[in-house]
Coordinates of C-alpha atoms and ligand atoms in Angstrom, one line a residue:
M1295 CA 133.4 107.4 76.5
I1296 CA 136.9 108.2 77.8
D1297 CA 137.3 107.0 81.4
L1298 CA 139.2 109.8 82.9
Q1299 CA 140.8 107.7 85.7
E1300 CA 142.1 105.0 83.4
G1301 CA 142.5 107.4 80.4
V1302 CA 141.2 104.7 78.1
F1303 CA 138.3 104.5 75.8
L1304 CA 135.5 102.5 77.4
K1305 CA 132.4 101.7 75.4
K1306 CA 129.6 101.8 78.0
V1307 CA 126.4 99.8 77.9
I1308 CA 123.4 100.0 80.1
T1309 CA 120.3 97.8 80.4
Y1310 CA 117.4 97.6 82.9
G1311 CA 115.1 95.1 84.2
T1312 CA 113.4 93.5 87.3
F1313 CA 115.4 90.3 87.0
D1314 CA 113.0 88.5 89.4
M1315 CA 114.0 84.8 89.7
L1316 CA 116.9 85.2 87.3
H1317 CA 116.5 82.9 84.4
Q1318 CA 118.2 81.9 81.1
G1319 CA 116.4 84.8 79.2
H1320 CA 118.1 87.3 81.6
L1321 CA 121.5 85.6 81.2
N1322 CA 121.3 85.7 77.5
I1323 CA 120.4 89.4 77.4
L1324 CA 123.2 90.3 79.9
K1325 CA 125.7 88.4 77.9
R1326 CA 124.7 90.0 74.7
A1327 CA 124.5 93.5 76.2
K1328 CA 128.0 93.0 77.7
E1329 CA 129.3 91.9 74.2
L1330 CA 128.1 95.3 72.8
G1331 CA 130.8 97.2 74.7
D1332 CA 133.5 97.2 77.4
Y1333 CA 131.6 98.0 80.5
L1334 CA 128.1 97.0 81.4
I1335 CA 125.8 98.8 83.8
V1336 CA 122.6 97.0 84.9
G1337 CA 119.8 98.9 86.3
V1338 CA 117.6 96.9 88.7
T1339 CA 114.2 98.3 89.6
S1340 CA 113.5 99.1 93.1
D1341 CA 110.5 97.4 94.8
D1342 CA 108.7 100.7 95.0
F1343 CA 109.3 101.5 91.3
D1344 CA 108.0 98.1 90.3
S1345 CA 104.8 98.4 92.4
R1346 CA 104.2 101.8 91.0
R1347 CA 104.2 100.5 87.6
G1348 CA 101.8 97.7 88.4
K1349 CA 104.3 94.8 88.8
I1350 CA 103.4 94.0 92.3
N1351 CA 103.9 90.2 92.5
V1352 CA 107.6 90.1 92.1
Q1353 CA 108.8 87.3 94.3
Q1354 CA 112.3 88.4 95.2
S1355 CA 113.2 91.5 97.2
M1356 CA 115.4 94.1 95.5
M1357 CA 118.4 92.9 97.4
E1358 CA 117.9 89.4 96.3
R1359 CA 117.4 90.4 92.6
V1360 CA 120.6 92.5 92.8
E1361 CA 122.4 89.5 94.1
G1362 CA 121.1 87.4 91.3
V1363 CA 122.4 89.8 88.8
K1364 CA 125.8 90.1 90.7
E1365 CA 126.2 86.3 90.6
T1366 CA 126.1 86.3 86.9
G1367 CA 129.5 88.1 86.9
L1368 CA 128.4 90.0 83.8
A1369 CA 127.6 93.4 85.3
D1370 CA 130.5 95.8 86.0
Q1371 CA 128.2 97.9 87.9
I1372 CA 124.7 97.5 89.3
I1373 CA 122.4 100.5 90.0
I1374 CA 118.8 100.9 91.3
E1375 CA 116.2 102.3 89.0
E1376 CA 113.8 104.3 91.2
Y1377 CA 111.9 106.8 89.2
E1378 CA 110.2 107.5 85.9
G1379 CA 112.7 109.5 83.7
Q1380 CA 115.8 108.1 85.4
K1381 CA 117.1 106.4 82.2
I1382 CA 118.0 109.8 80.6
D1383 CA 119.6 110.9 83.9
D1384 CA 121.7 107.7 84.0
I1385 CA 122.7 107.9 80.4
N1386 CA 124.0 111.5 80.8
R1387 CA 125.5 110.8 84.3
F1388 CA 127.4 107.6 83.3
G1389 CA 128.3 108.8 79.7
I1390 CA 126.6 105.8 78.2
D1391 CA 127.2 104.8 74.6
I1392 CA 124.6 102.1 74.1
F1393 CA 121.2 101.5 75.8
A1394 CA 120.2 97.8 75.2
I1395 CA 116.9 96.2 76.1
G1396 CA 114.8 93.1 75.0
S1397 CA 112.8 93.1 71.9
D1398 CA 109.6 93.0 73.8
W1399 CA 110.2 96.7 74.3
Q1400 CA 110.7 97.3 70.5
G1401 CA 110.1 101.0 69.8
K1402 CA 109.3 102.0 73.4
F1403 CA 112.7 103.5 74.1
D1404 CA 113.4 105.2 70.7
Y1405 CA 113.2 108.6 72.6
L1406 CA 116.5 107.7 74.2
S1407 CA 118.3 107.8 70.9
E1408 CA 118.7 111.5 71.3
F1409 CA 121.1 110.7 74.0
C1410 CA 122.9 107.4 73.0
K1411 CA 122.5 104.5 70.6
V1412 CA 119.4 102.3 71.4
I1413 CA 119.6 98.6 70.6
Y1414 CA 116.8 96.1 70.9
L1415 CA 118.1 92.6 71.5
E1416 CA 116.1 89.6 70.6
R1417 CA 114.2 88.1 73.6
T1418 CA 114.7 84.5 74.5
K1419 CA 111.6 82.7 73.6
G1420 CA 109.6 80.6 76.0
I1421 CA 110.8 81.9 79.3
S1422 CA 109.8 84.7 81.6
S1423 CA 109.6 85.5 85.3
T1424 CA 105.9 85.6 85.1
K1425 CA 106.0 82.0 83.7
I1426 CA 108.3 80.8 86.4
R1427 CA 106.2 82.5 89.2
S1428 CA 103.0 81.0 88.0
K1429 CA 104.5 77.6 87.6
N1430 CA 106.2 77.6 91.0
N1431 CA 103.5 78.7 93.1
H1432 CA 100.0 78.2 91.9
L1433 CA 98.4 78.6 95.3
K1434 CA 94.9 77.1 95.6
L1435 CA 93.1 79.7 97.7
G1436 CA 89.6 79.4 99.4
L1437 CA 87.6 82.4 100.6
V1438 CA 85.6 82.2 103.7
G1439 CA 83.0 84.7 104.8
K1440 CA 79.8 86.5 103.4
A1441 CA 79.7 87.4 99.8
K1442 CA 79.3 91.1 100.4
R1443 CA 82.8 91.1 102.0
L1444 CA 84.5 88.6 99.7
W1445 CA 83.7 89.8 96.2
K1446 CA 86.2 92.6 96.3
V1447 CA 89.0 90.2 97.4
A1448 CA 88.0 87.8 94.6
N1449 CA 88.1 90.5 92.0
E1450 CA 91.5 91.7 93.1
A1451 CA 93.0 88.2 93.3
V1452 CA 92.2 87.5 89.6
S1453 CA 95.1 89.7 88.5
I1454 CA 97.6 87.9 90.6
N1455 CA 99.5 85.2 88.8
G1456 CA 100.2 82.3 91.1
I1457 CA 96.9 82.4 92.9
D1458 CA 93.8 80.4 91.9
I1459 CA 90.6 80.8 93.7
V1460 CA 89.1 77.5 94.2
G1461 CA 85.8 78.5 95.9
T1462 CA 84.0 80.1 98.8
S1463 CA 82.5 78.9 102.0
G1464 CA 79.7 80.8 103.8
A1465 CA 79.1 83.1 100.9
G1466 CA 76.3 81.3 99.2
Y1467 CA 75.7 82.3 95.6
D1468 CA 76.4 85.9 94.6
R1469 CA 76.6 87.3 91.1
R1470 CA 79.6 89.4 92.1
L1471 CA 81.6 86.3 93.0
K1472 CA 81.7 85.3 89.4
K1473 CA 80.1 81.9 89.9
L1474 CA 82.7 80.5 92.3
N1475 CA 81.6 77.3 93.8
N1476 CA 80.4 77.5 97.4
Y1477 CA 81.5 74.7 99.7
S1478 CA 80.9 73.6 103.3
F1479 CA 83.9 74.8 105.3
D1480 CA 85.6 71.3 105.5
Q1481 CA 85.0 70.6 101.9
L1482 CA 86.7 73.9 101.0
I1483 CA 89.6 73.1 103.3
E1484 CA 90.1 69.8 101.6
R1485 CA 90.5 71.5 98.2
V1486 CA 92.9 74.3 99.0
D1487 CA 96.4 75.1 100.1
A1488 CA 95.4 78.3 101.9
V1489 CA 92.4 80.3 103.1
F1490 CA 91.4 83.9 103.3
I1491 CA 89.0 84.3 106.2
E1492 CA 86.8 87.3 106.8
S1493 CA 83.9 85.6 108.5
D1494 CA 82.1 86.7 111.6
V1495 CA 84.4 87.4 114.5
N1496 CA 83.1 84.7 116.6
N1497 CA 83.7 81.9 114.0
R1498 CA 87.3 82.7 113.2
Y1499 CA 89.2 81.0 116.0
E1500 CA 87.6 77.6 115.2
Q1501 CA 88.1 78.1 111.5
I1502 CA 91.7 79.1 111.8
K1503 CA 92.5 76.2 114.2
Y1504 CA 90.9 73.7 111.9
S1505 CA 92.7 75.0 108.9
L1506 CA 96.0 75.0 110.6
E1507 CA 95.6 71.6 111.9
C1508 CA 94.9 70.5 108.3
G1509 CA 98.1 72.1 107.2
K1510 CA 96.6 75.1 105.3
H1511 CA 98.0 78.6 105.5
V1512 CA 95.7 81.3 106.8
L1513 CA 95.3 84.9 106.1
C1514 CA 92.6 86.3 108.4
D1515 CA 91.1 89.6 109.2
L1516 CA 91.6 90.9 112.8
P1517 CA 90.8 90.0 115.4
M1518 CA 91.7 86.3 114.6
A1519 CA 90.4 85.1 118.0
I1520 CA 88.7 86.4 121.1
G1521 CA 91.2 86.7 123.9
R1522 CA 95.0 86.6 124.2
R1523 CA 95.1 82.9 125.1
Q1524 CA 93.3 81.8 122.0
Q1525 CA 95.4 84.1 119.7
K1526 CA 98.6 82.8 121.3
E1527 CA 97.5 79.2 120.7
L1528 CA 96.9 79.8 117.0
L1529 CA 100.2 81.5 116.6
E1530 CA 101.9 78.6 118.4
I1531 CA 100.1 75.9 116.2
A1532 CA 101.2 77.8 113.0
Q1533 CA 104.8 78.0 114.2
K1534 CA 105.0 74.3 115.3
K1535 CA 103.5 73.2 111.8
D1536 CA 105.6 75.7 109.9
I1537 CA 102.5 77.2 108.4
V1538 CA 101.9 80.8 107.6
L1539 CA 99.3 82.5 109.8
M1540 CA 99.2 86.2 108.6
S1541 CA 97.1 89.2 109.7
G1542 CA 94.7 90.3 107.0
I1543 CA 94.1 94.0 107.7
K1544 CA 94.7 95.3 104.3
T1545 CA 95.7 98.9 105.5
A1546 CA 99.0 97.4 106.9
Y1547 CA 100.1 96.3 103.4
S1548 CA 99.6 99.6 101.6
T1549 CA 102.9 101.2 100.7
A1550 CA 101.9 104.5 102.0
Y1551 CA 100.8 103.3 105.4
Y1552 CA 103.9 101.1 105.8
R1553 CA 106.2 104.1 104.9
L1554 CA 104.3 106.2 107.3
I1555 CA 104.8 103.9 110.3
L1556 CA 108.6 103.6 109.3
M1557 CA 108.9 107.4 109.2
V1558 CA 107.2 107.7 112.6
K1559 CA 109.5 105.0 114.1
S1560 CA 112.6 106.7 112.7
G1561 CA 111.8 109.8 114.6
E1562 CA 110.7 112.1 111.6
I1563 CA 108.0 113.9 113.9
G1564 CA 110.1 113.6 117.1
K1565 CA 108.7 111.8 120.1
V1566 CA 105.1 110.7 119.6
L1567 CA 102.7 112.0 122.2
S1568 CA 99.4 111.1 120.7
V1569 CA 97.7 108.8 118.1
E1570 CA 94.2 109.5 117.1
T1571 CA 92.2 107.3 114.7
T1572 CA 88.6 107.5 113.5
C1573 CA 86.8 104.8 111.4
T1574 CA 83.0 105.0 110.8
S1575 CA 80.6 103.9 108.2
L1576 CA 76.9 104.2 107.8
S1577 CA 75.3 100.8 107.8
E1578 CA 73.5 99.0 105.0
S1579 CA 70.4 99.0 107.2
S1580 CA 68.8 102.1 108.4
K1581 CA 66.6 100.4 111.0
L1582 CA 68.7 100.5 114.1
S1583 CA 66.7 97.7 115.8
N1584 CA 67.4 95.3 113.0
Y1585 CA 71.2 95.4 113.2
S1586 CA 71.8 92.1 115.2
E1587 CA 69.0 90.3 113.4
N1588 CA 70.4 91.1 110.0
N1589 CA 73.8 90.0 111.0
I1590 CA 75.3 93.4 110.3
W1591 CA 78.7 93.9 111.9
S1592 CA 78.8 96.2 114.9
A1593 CA 81.2 99.1 115.0
M1594 CA 83.6 97.0 117.0
D1595 CA 83.5 94.0 114.6
A1596 CA 83.8 96.2 111.5
W1597 CA 86.3 98.7 112.7
G1598 CA 87.8 98.0 116.1
A1599 CA 90.9 96.2 115.0
T1600 CA 91.7 98.6 112.1
A1601 CA 91.4 101.6 114.5
L1602 CA 93.6 99.9 117.2
M1603 CA 96.3 98.7 114.8
P1604 CA 98.3 102.0 114.3
I1605 CA 98.0 102.9 118.0
F1606 CA 99.7 99.6 119.0
Q1607 CA 102.2 99.7 116.2
V1608 CA 103.3 103.2 117.1
L1609 CA 103.1 103.3 120.9
G1610 CA 103.3 99.6 121.7
T1611 CA 101.0 97.5 123.8
N1612 CA 102.2 98.4 127.3
Y1613 CA 99.7 101.2 128.1
V1614 CA 99.0 102.0 131.8
N1615 CA 95.4 102.4 131.6
K1616 CA 92.4 102.4 129.2
T1617 CA 88.8 103.6 129.1
I1618 CA 86.3 102.2 126.7
I1619 CA 83.0 104.1 126.3
S1620 CA 80.4 102.5 124.1
K1621 CA 76.9 103.5 122.8
K1622 CA 75.2 100.1 122.5
I1623 CA 71.8 99.5 121.1
D1624 CA 71.5 95.9 122.3
S1625 CA 73.8 93.5 124.0
Y1626 CA 75.8 92.8 120.8
F1627 CA 75.6 95.9 118.8
D1628 CA 77.7 99.0 119.4
L1629 CA 76.8 102.0 117.3
F1630 CA 79.7 104.1 118.5
T1631 CA 82.7 103.3 120.7
K1632 CA 85.5 105.4 121.9
M1633 CA 88.7 103.8 123.2
D1634 CA 91.2 105.8 125.1
F1635 CA 94.6 104.6 126.2
I1636 CA 97.0 106.1 128.6
Y1637 CA 100.7 105.4 128.3
K1638 CA 103.6 106.4 130.5
D1639 CA 104.3 109.4 128.3
A1640 CA 101.7 109.4 125.5
V1641 CA 97.9 109.0 124.9
A1642 CA 95.8 107.4 122.1
T1643 CA 92.1 107.5 121.1
A1644 CA 90.3 105.3 118.6
K1645 CA 86.8 106.3 117.6
I1646 CA 84.6 103.8 115.8
G1647 CA 81.0 104.0 114.5
K1648 CA 78.6 101.8 112.5
G1649 CA 75.6 103.9 111.7
V1650 CA 77.4 107.1 112.8
K1651 CA 79.5 109.1 110.5
S1652 CA 82.5 111.2 111.4
E1653 CA 85.7 112.4 109.6
G1654 CA 87.8 109.3 109.0
E1655 CA 91.2 110.7 109.7
M1656 CA 94.3 109.7 111.5
I1657 CA 96.7 112.1 113.4
I1658 CA 99.9 111.2 114.9
S1659 CA 101.4 114.1 117.0
G1660 CA 105.0 114.4 117.9
T1661 CA 107.4 116.8 119.4
K1662 CA 108.7 117.9 116.1
G1663 CA 105.6 117.8 113.9
Y1664 CA 102.5 115.6 113.2
I1665 CA 101.4 113.2 110.5
Y1666 CA 98.0 113.8 109.0
V1667 CA 96.2 111.2 106.9
P1668 CA 92.9 112.5 105.4
A1669 CA 89.8 110.3 105.2
P1670 CA 89.5 107.4 104.6
W1671 CA 92.9 106.9 106.3
W1672 CA 92.5 103.0 106.2
K1673 CA 92.9 103.2 102.5
T1674 CA 96.1 105.1 102.8
D1675 CA 97.6 106.3 99.5
Y1676 CA 98.5 109.9 100.7
F1677 CA 99.7 111.5 103.9
E1678 CA 101.4 114.7 105.1
I1679 CA 104.0 115.6 107.6
R1680 CA 103.2 118.9 109.0
Y1681 CA 105.6 121.2 110.8
E1682 CA 105.3 124.5 112.7
D1683 CA 106.9 126.1 109.7
Q1684 CA 104.5 125.2 106.8
N1685 CA 107.2 125.5 104.2
K1686 CA 108.8 122.4 105.6
N1687 CA 105.6 120.3 105.2
K1688 CA 106.1 117.2 103.1
R1689 CA 103.4 115.4 101.2
F1690 CA 103.6 111.7 100.2
F1691 CA 101.6 109.8 97.7
Y1692 CA 101.9 106.0 96.8
E1693 CA 99.3 104.7 94.4
L1694 CA 97.0 102.1 95.9
E1695 CA 95.3 99.9 93.4
G1696 CA 91.8 98.8 94.2
E1697 CA 91.2 98.6 97.9
G1698 CA 94.6 97.1 98.7
F1699 CA 93.7 93.4 99.0
K1700 CA 96.1 92.7 96.2
Y1701 CA 99.1 93.8 98.2
E1702 CA 97.9 91.7 101.1
L1703 CA 97.5 88.6 98.9
V1704 CA 100.9 89.1 97.2
N1705 CA 102.6 89.3 100.6
F1706 CA 100.8 86.2 101.7
L1707 CA 101.9 84.3 98.6
R1708 CA 105.5 85.6 99.2
A1709 CA 105.4 84.6 102.9
I1710 CA 104.2 81.1 101.9
N1711 CA 107.0 80.7 99.3
H1712 CA 109.6 81.8 101.7
R1713 CA 108.0 80.3 104.7
R1714 CA 108.4 83.6 106.4
T1715 CA 105.8 86.0 107.5
L1716 CA 106.9 89.6 106.9
S1717 CA 105.9 91.0 110.2
Y1718 CA 103.7 94.0 109.3
T1719 CA 101.8 93.5 112.5
G1720 CA 103.7 92.0 115.4
N1721 CA 102.4 89.2 117.5
D1722 CA 102.1 91.5 120.5
V1723 CA 99.7 93.7 118.4
L1724 CA 97.5 90.7 117.4
E1725 CA 97.4 89.4 121.0
E1726 CA 96.5 92.8 122.5
I1727 CA 93.7 93.4 119.9
S1728 CA 92.2 89.9 120.6
Q1729 CA 92.3 90.8 124.3
I1730 CA 90.5 93.9 123.8
Y1731 CA 87.7 92.2 122.0
E1732 CA 87.4 89.7 124.8
E1733 CA 87.1 92.4 127.4
F1734 CA 84.6 94.3 125.2
Y1735 CA 82.4 91.2 124.7
N1736 CA 82.5 90.4 128.4
R1737 CA 81.7 94.0 129.1
K1738 CA 84.7 94.2 131.4
G1739 CA 85.2 97.8 132.5
I1740 CA 83.2 99.1 129.5
I1741 CA 81.3 102.3 130.2
R1742 CA 77.9 102.2 128.5
I1743 CA 76.1 105.4 127.5
Ligands
LIG2781 N1 114.3 89.2 78.7 C1 114.7 88.5 77.5 N2 114.2 87.2 77.4 C2 113.2 86.8 78.2 C3 112.9 87.5 79.4 C4 113.4 88.7 79.5 O1 115.6 88.9 76.8 N3 112.8 85.6 77.9 C5 114.9 90.5 78.8 C6 113.8 91.7 78.8 O2 113.5 92.0 77.4 C7 114.5 92.8 79.6 C8 115.4 92.0 80.6 O3 115.4 90.7 80.2 O4 115.4 93.4 78.7 C9 114.8 92.1 82.0 O5 113.5 91.7 81.8 P1 112.4 91.4 83.0 O6 111.2 92.2 82.9 O7 113.1 91.5 84.3 O8 112.1 89.9 82.8 P2 110.8 89.1 82.4 O9 111.1 87.7 82.5 O10 110.2 89.5 81.1 O11 109.8 89.5 83.6 P3 108.2 89.5 83.7 O12 107.7 88.2 83.2 O13 108.0 89.8 85.2 O14 107.8 90.6 82.8

């Protein structure tokens, strides 16, 4: 390829990869690729592209991986690979002469030979990012809660290299848990580095506190505690001991949901005036009077935190007033609860039900347009931004594998390795949610119907 600026013939080579935790195999291939020509372009995959193609437990962020490649001094240019089919575009755009890639891809890129020469370079034996990841951070994880809530997590965790599930506590024997050993809580804590907690709401504070005091990292469903004071205390212990305490609402970690929140915050729909969320499910038991006895979670315990999360993330926690109306069938069990919040210049409503069914959608209304997430919005993989002029509507889809526990666990692992919680749900949100549960349980200002 003649470089027009320099007027000299430059043989251009391109190669691609994730380059996570850069290792000798990467160095070798970059060196060999460079030797094939005069100018080497390296395509580093974007985080998004990797997760779409199922590589979700990459440890370093895209910027860190780009830095790693830069530091080798072998790349003349680094680009980001963001979409399927980009390789052809790049080859044409940069006037590439040679496409080089490791021999593990033998044959897979023959289709590019229509555009340039394709060379498979021998892969370095005995090393890979996968190997380093699993050697570095084999995290021994324990699961706490009832089997009916844990088996999905256990299933999704199996495919994450770097996490070993040691056992459960509180789950008893259940076929779906694949014969995991069930321990008492303190026995489990002795055996693990970290715990995933999705136990009954009232048990969580004690369990988290004990785990943190034993130096174990915690990923826990919300609310983690009842009341602001307890939640604050847990966060303080974690901070003092340099331990990760992370919120376990899986919705927060789905790519689509995360993008949606960023778009709202960046003013895509103008100023937000209203957030409405609905989460309902019909319960396992049809006999309403048996709910409490059978230890079935109430609407508030099953859905409250999930429905409140986007409200506080988008509008903050400084509301002026709130009204909570609840249809209770006994002192503990609420069948349906509606929570209204009034802010200085916005309003929000969360509707939750257990044993009542409604459309589980989320709508965020703004001065320029609104965001619509169809049911079930808490498993967000798709949303739309709708405007007055329908032609301007935009649709977004990001694949969500399973129910999303995988993303949450991968983020947990990453947070532990980097000793840094990626703050998907801020502490103010956690504290406010805990506070609302306390008021709800104490029936403070609750209107009962
Ligand atoms: N590569 C290599 N020798 C190795 C590992 C990787 O030649 N031992 C090459 C790959 O063939 C590819 C490039 O390095 O051309 C980038 O690969 P990447 O997928 O980032 O590295 P892996 O270590 O294979 O990553 P993973 O284990 O996550 O698949």
